[in-house]
CSV table of C-alpha atoms and ligand atoms in Angstrom, one decimal:
chain,number,residue,atom,x,y,z
A,38,MET,CA,125.6,12.3,61.3
A,39,GLU,CA,121.6,10.2,62.0
A,40,VAL,CA,121.7,7.9,63.9
A,41,ARG,CA,118.5,5.3,65.0
A,42,THR,CA,118.2,2.5,67.3
A,43,LYS,CA,115.5,0.0,67.3
A,44,THR,CA,115.4,-3.0,69.3
A,45,THR,CA,112.9,-5.8,68.6
A,46,GLU,CA,113.5,-8.8,71.0
A,47,ARG,CA,117.2,-9.2,71.9
A,48,GLU,CA,118.4,-8.1,68.6
A,49,LEU,CA,118.9,-4.1,68.2
A,50,THR,CA,120.0,-2.6,65.2
A,51,ILE,CA,121.6,0.5,64.1
A,52,GLY,CA,121.5,3.0,61.4
A,53,LEU,CA,123.9,5.5,60.1
A,54,ARG,CA,122.7,8.0,57.9
A,55,GLY,CA,125.9,10.5,56.3
A,56,GLU,CA,129.4,10.9,56.6
A,57,LEU,CA,131.3,8.5,59.3
A,58,ASP,CA,134.4,10.5,59.9
A,59,HIS,CA,136.2,11.9,63.2
A,60,HIS,CA,133.7,14.7,63.3
A,61,SER,CA,130.9,12.4,63.5
A,62,ALA,CA,132.4,9.0,65.8
A,63,ARG,CA,131.9,10.4,68.8
A,64,GLU,CA,127.9,10.7,68.6
A,65,VAL,CA,127.8,7.2,66.7
A,66,VAL,CA,129.8,5.5,70.2
A,67,THR,CA,127.2,7.5,72.7
A,68,ALA,CA,124.5,6.5,70.9
A,69,MET,CA,125.7,3.1,69.7
A,70,GLU,CA,126.8,2.2,73.9
A,71,ARG,CA,123.6,4.1,75.3
A,72,ALA,CA,120.9,0.8,73.2
A,73,ALA,CA,123.6,-1.2,74.0
A,74,ASP,CA,123.4,-0.8,77.3
A,75,ALA,CA,119.4,-0.5,77.5
A,76,ALA,CA,118.7,-3.3,74.9
A,77,LEU,CA,121.3,-6.0,76.9
A,78,PRO,CA,121.4,-7.0,72.3
A,79,SER,CA,122.5,-10.8,72.2
A,80,SER,CA,122.6,-9.6,68.2
A,81,LEU,CA,123.9,-6.5,67.0
A,82,VAL,CA,123.2,-4.9,63.2
A,83,MET,CA,124.7,-2.1,61.7
A,84,ASP,CA,123.3,-1.0,59.2
A,85,PHE,CA,126.0,1.2,56.9
A,86,GLY,CA,123.0,1.5,53.9
A,87,GLY,CA,122.7,5.6,54.4
A,88,VAL,CA,126.9,5.6,54.9
A,89,THR,CA,128.0,8.3,52.3
A,90,PHE,CA,131.4,8.3,53.4
A,91,MET,CA,133.7,6.5,56.1
A,92,ASP,CA,137.0,6.7,57.0
A,93,SER,CA,139.0,4.8,59.8
A,94,SER,CA,137.1,6.4,62.5
A,95,GLY,CA,134.2,4.0,61.0
A,96,ILE,CA,137.1,1.2,61.5
A,97,ALA,CA,137.4,2.2,65.5
A,98,VAL,CA,133.8,2.2,65.7
A,99,VAL,CA,133.0,-1.2,64.2
A,100,MET,CA,135.7,-2.4,66.5
A,101,ARG,CA,134.6,-1.3,69.2
A,102,ALA,CA,130.6,-2.4,68.9
A,103,GLU,CA,133.0,-5.9,68.1
A,104,ARG,CA,134.1,-5.5,72.1
A,105,ARG,CA,131.4,-4.4,73.7
A,106,MET,CA,129.3,-7.8,71.3
A,107,CYS,CA,131.9,-10.0,72.6
A,108,ALA,CA,131.3,-9.1,76.2
A,109,LEU,CA,127.0,-9.4,76.2
A,110,GLY,CA,128.5,-12.6,74.3
A,111,GLY,CA,126.3,-12.0,70.9
A,112,SER,CA,127.0,-11.2,67.7
A,113,LEU,CA,127.6,-8.3,65.3
A,114,VAL,CA,126.9,-8.0,61.7
A,115,LEU,CA,126.8,-5.0,59.3
A,116,VAL,CA,124.5,-4.7,56.9
A,117,ASN,CA,124.2,-3.2,53.4
A,118,VAL,CA,127.9,-1.8,53.8
A,119,PRO,CA,128.6,0.1,50.5
A,120,GLN,CA,131.5,0.5,48.1
A,121,GLN,CA,133.0,3.0,49.0
A,122,ALA,CA,133.3,1.9,53.1
A,123,ARG,CA,133.4,-1.7,51.8
A,124,ARG,CA,136.8,-0.6,50.9
A,125,VAL,CA,137.8,1.2,53.0
A,126,PHE,CA,137.5,-2.1,55.3
A,127,ASP,CA,139.0,-4.2,53.3
A,128,ALA,CA,141.9,-1.5,53.5
A,129,ALA,CA,141.9,-2.8,56.8
A,130,GLY,CA,141.7,-6.3,57.5
A,131,ILE,CA,138.2,-6.0,59.2
A,132,SER,CA,136.2,-7.5,56.4
A,133,ALA,CA,138.1,-11.2,56.6
A,134,HIS,CA,136.9,-11.3,61.0
A,135,VAL,CA,133.4,-9.0,60.2
A,136,ARG,CA,130.5,-10.6,59.4
A,137,MET,CA,129.1,-8.7,56.6
A,138,GLU,CA,126.1,-9.0,54.5
A,139,GLY,CA,122.9,-7.3,51.8
A,140,PRO,CA,120.0,-6.3,52.6
A,141,PRO,CA,118.6,-8.4,55.5
A,142,ASP,CA,115.4,-9.6,53.5
A,143,GLN,CA,117.3,-11.0,50.9
A,144,ALA,CA,120.9,-12.7,53.6
B,290,MET,CA,164.3,21.8,38.1
B,291,LYS,CA,161.0,21.9,39.7
B,292,VAL,CA,157.9,21.0,37.2
B,293,LYS,CA,155.3,23.2,37.0
B,294,PRO,CA,151.6,22.2,37.8
B,295,ASP,CA,149.4,22.0,34.8
B,296,ASN,CA,146.7,23.3,38.1
B,297,TYR,CA,146.7,23.6,41.9
B,298,ILE,CA,144.4,24.9,44.6
B,299,ALA,CA,146.0,25.3,48.1
B,300,LEU,CA,143.9,25.6,51.2
B,301,GLU,CA,144.4,26.0,55.0
B,302,PHE,CA,142.3,25.6,57.5
B,303,LEU,CA,142.3,25.8,61.4
B,304,SER,CA,141.8,22.1,62.9
B,305,ARG,CA,139.0,21.8,63.7
B,306,SER,CA,137.2,18.6,62.7
B,307,ALA,CA,134.3,20.2,61.2
B,308,ASN,CA,136.8,21.1,58.4
B,309,GLU,CA,137.5,17.3,57.8
B,310,GLY,CA,134.3,17.0,55.4
B,311,PHE,CA,135.2,20.9,53.6
B,312,ALA,CA,139.1,19.4,52.9
B,313,ARG,CA,138.2,16.1,51.3
B,314,THR,CA,135.3,17.9,49.2
B,315,ALA,CA,136.8,20.4,47.8
B,316,THR,CA,139.5,18.3,46.7
B,317,ALA,CA,137.5,15.5,45.5
B,318,ALA,CA,135.9,18.7,43.3
B,319,PHE,CA,139.6,19.7,42.2
B,320,ALA,CA,139.7,16.4,41.4
B,321,ALA,CA,136.4,16.0,39.0
B,322,GLN,CA,138.4,17.6,36.7
B,323,LEU,CA,140.4,14.6,36.1
B,324,ASP,CA,137.7,12.9,35.4
B,325,PRO,CA,137.7,10.2,37.9
B,326,THR,CA,135.7,7.3,38.8
B,327,LEU,CA,133.5,6.4,41.4
B,328,ASP,CA,136.3,4.3,43.0
B,329,GLU,CA,139.1,6.6,42.5
B,330,LEU,CA,137.2,9.7,43.9
B,331,GLY,CA,136.1,7.2,46.6
B,332,ASP,CA,140.0,6.6,47.4
B,333,ILE,CA,141.1,9.9,47.3
B,334,LYS,CA,138.4,11.7,49.3
B,335,THR,CA,139.9,8.9,51.7
B,336,ALA,CA,142.9,9.4,51.5
B,337,VAL,CA,142.7,12.6,52.0
B,338,SER,CA,140.5,12.9,55.3
B,339,GLU,CA,143.2,10.4,57.1
B,340,ALA,CA,146.3,12.9,56.5
B,341,VAL,CA,144.0,15.8,57.8
B,342,THR,CA,142.2,13.3,60.8
B,343,ASN,CA,145.9,12.9,61.6
B,344,ALA,CA,146.4,16.5,61.4
B,345,ILE,CA,143.2,17.9,63.2
B,346,VAL,CA,143.5,14.6,65.8
B,347,HIS,CA,147.3,14.1,66.8
B,348,ALA,CA,149.4,17.1,65.0
B,349,TYR,CA,147.9,19.7,67.8
B,350,PRO,CA,146.4,17.4,70.9
B,351,ASP,CA,145.0,19.8,73.3
B,352,ALA,CA,145.4,23.2,71.0
B,353,LEU,CA,144.3,24.4,67.8
B,354,GLY,CA,146.4,25.1,64.8
B,355,LYS,CA,147.0,26.1,60.9
B,356,ILE,CA,146.8,22.8,58.2
B,357,SER,CA,147.0,23.5,54.6
B,358,LEU,CA,146.7,21.2,52.1
B,359,ARG,CA,147.0,21.3,48.5
B,360,ALA,CA,146.6,19.6,45.5
B,361,SER,CA,148.2,19.6,42.0
B,362,ILE,CA,148.6,17.9,38.8
B,363,PHE,CA,151.2,16.7,37.1
B,364,ASP,CA,152.4,15.5,33.5
B,365,GLY,CA,148.2,15.9,32.9
B,366,ASN,CA,146.7,12.7,35.0
B,367,LEU,CA,149.0,13.0,38.2
B,368,LEU,CA,147.1,14.2,41.4
B,369,GLU,CA,149.4,15.0,43.7
B,370,ILE,CA,148.2,16.2,47.5
B,371,VAL,CA,150.1,17.5,49.9
B,372,VAL,CA,148.7,18.0,53.8
B,373,ARG,CA,151.1,19.9,56.1
B,374,ASP,CA,150.8,21.3,59.6
B,375,TRP,CA,153.2,22.7,61.9
B,376,GLY,CA,152.3,20.5,64.9
B,377,CYS,CA,153.4,18.0,67.6
B,378,GLY,CA,155.6,16.0,64.9
B,379,ILE,CA,156.1,12.5,64.6
B,380,ALA,CA,159.1,11.1,67.2
B,381,ASP,CA,159.6,7.3,64.4
B,382,VAL,CA,157.5,7.8,61.3
B,383,ASP,CA,158.9,3.9,60.3
B,384,ARG,CA,157.0,2.9,63.5
B,385,ALA,CA,153.8,5.3,63.3
B,386,ARG,CA,152.8,3.8,58.8
B,387,GLU,CA,152.6,0.3,60.6
B,388,PRO,CA,149.4,-1.0,60.5
B,389,LEU,CA,147.8,-0.9,64.3
B,390,TYR,CA,150.2,1.6,65.8
B,391,THR,CA,148.3,4.1,67.1
B,392,THR,CA,148.7,7.0,70.2
B,393,GLY,CA,145.1,7.3,70.0
B,394,GLY,CA,143.7,4.8,72.4
B,395,GLU,CA,140.6,3.5,71.6
B,396,GLU,CA,139.1,6.3,69.0
B,397,ARG,CA,141.0,5.6,66.6
B,398,SER,CA,142.6,2.1,65.1
B,399,GLY,CA,145.6,2.8,63.7
B,400,MET,CA,145.2,2.3,60.3
B,401,GLY,CA,145.2,6.0,58.3
B,402,PHE,CA,148.6,5.2,56.8
B,403,THR,CA,147.4,2.1,55.7
B,404,ILE,CA,145.0,3.0,54.1
B,405,MET,CA,146.2,6.3,52.9
B,406,GLU,CA,149.1,3.8,51.1
B,407,SER,CA,146.6,1.1,50.1
B,408,PHE,CA,144.6,3.7,48.2
B,409,MET,CA,147.1,5.9,46.7
B,410,ASP,CA,150.1,4.8,44.2
B,411,SER,CA,152.6,6.7,46.5
B,412,LEU,CA,152.3,8.3,50.5
B,413,SER,CA,155.9,9.7,51.8
B,414,VAL,CA,156.0,11.5,55.3
B,415,ARG,CA,158.4,13.6,56.3
B,416,SER,CA,157.9,14.8,60.1
B,417,ARG,CA,160.8,16.5,63.0
B,418,GLN,CA,159.1,16.9,66.7
B,419,GLY,CA,158.3,19.8,67.6
B,420,LYS,CA,157.9,21.6,64.2
B,421,GLY,CA,155.5,19.5,62.2
B,422,THR,CA,154.6,17.3,59.5
B,423,VAL,CA,154.2,17.1,55.6
B,424,VAL,CA,152.3,13.7,54.6
B,425,THR,CA,152.8,14.0,50.6
B,426,MET,CA,150.5,11.4,48.2
B,427,LYS,CA,150.0,10.3,44.7
B,428,ARG,CA,147.9,9.1,42.5
B,429,ARG,CA,147.6,8.6,38.7
B,430,ILE,CA,144.3,8.8,38.0
B,431,SER,CA,143.2,6.4,34.7
B,432,GLN,CA,142.2,7.7,31.6
B,433,ARG,CA,139.0,6.4,30.4
B,434,ALA,CA,138.4,5.6,26.6
B,435,GLY,CA,136.1,8.0,24.9
B,436,ARG,CA,136.8,11.2,28.0
B,437,LYS,CA,137.7,13.7,25.0
C,103,ATP,N1,150.2,14.6,61.6
C,103,ATP,C1,150.6,14.5,62.4
C,103,ATP,N2,151.1,14.6,64.0
C,103,ATP,C2,151.8,13.6,64.6
C,103,ATP,N3,151.9,12.5,64.4
C,103,ATP,C3,151.0,12.3,64.2
C,103,ATP,C4,150.6,12.9,62.5
C,103,ATP,N4,149.6,11.8,62.0
C,103,ATP,C5,150.3,10.7,62.4
C,103,ATP,N5,150.7,10.5,63.5
C,103,ATP,C6,151.0,9.3,64.4
C,103,ATP,O1,151.0,8.5,63.5
C,103,ATP,C7,150.0,7.6,64.5
C,103,ATP,C8,149.8,6.5,63.3
C,103,ATP,O2,148.8,7.4,62.6
C,103,ATP,P1,147.6,7.1,61.5
C,103,ATP,O3,146.5,7.3,60.9
C,103,ATP,O4,148.8,5.1,60.9
C,103,ATP,O5,146.3,5.9,62.7
C,103,ATP,P2,145.5,6.6,63.7
C,103,ATP,O6,145.1,8.0,63.5
C,103,ATP,O7,146.0,6.0,65.3
C,103,ATP,O8,143.9,5.7,63.6
C,103,ATP,P3,143.2,6.2,62.9
C,103,ATP,O9,143.4,7.2,61.7
C,103,ATP,O10,142.5,4.4,62.3
C,103,ATP,O11,142.1,6.1,63.6
C,103,ATP,C9,149.0,8.3,64.8
C,103,ATP,O12,148.4,7.3,65.9
C,103,ATP,C10,149.9,9.3,65.7
C,103,ATP,O13,150.7,8.8,67.5
C,104,MG,MG1,144.7,8.4,61.4
């Protein structure tokens, strides 16, 4: 799994590429926590555009991001969520309380 | 009498997380002969990933152990997947199947069984403490027009 982080102003974007499962989740969480510690963002954007597969391990990652942004008093948004990951979020009932948007420029 | 499958594959692997991707991809490649839709294929991969990850994470928490996966086709288009481990077992299966129930701490969400249940037509879990767990999932693949 490839994790790219980018900070502009106080918006942190985390771009994910590859398969998000139990095997790869830890490195995503580590990268996310490190970037959040450095940026103390008021907004966290998780870009799922490159995610080719995701299972419930991804739900735990998103819930962790949500707790983190809640503690920072900021917001979380997931963008470019592919259909397969979207079905997993839907089955887990996550889609109802986490914001999801299309590509940032279309939102 | 036991019904014979039209076709099957059987895999055995060590409970290393690197094998999660292998197990779901191999199952998807086997299921491809049923000409599933992309959604069906995604659902099958996800359900397999959940069952195999459970065996890796929960069945053998402090050790490496054996996991077996059998995928069979019955009756033309019924896909059955059986994931078995010989690990610690589940004390209370009904409770374990409840949404959000987890013994995995904050790295897990407790949604694995819920996802398997919603993505497959049926899910059965048999477990004995200290002996292991057998998860059986079935999904009938749609027969699309235009198929031979
Ligand atoms: N093969 C297994 N061996 C032993 N215990 C298991 C097994 N599978 C599941 N369990 C138990 O059942 C619980 C619920 O499993 P489930 O897959 O629903 O959630 P999870 O694995 O905890 O979290 P998630 O799947 O969302 O990452 C687990 O926390 C664990 O206690
Ligand atoms: Mg699980």
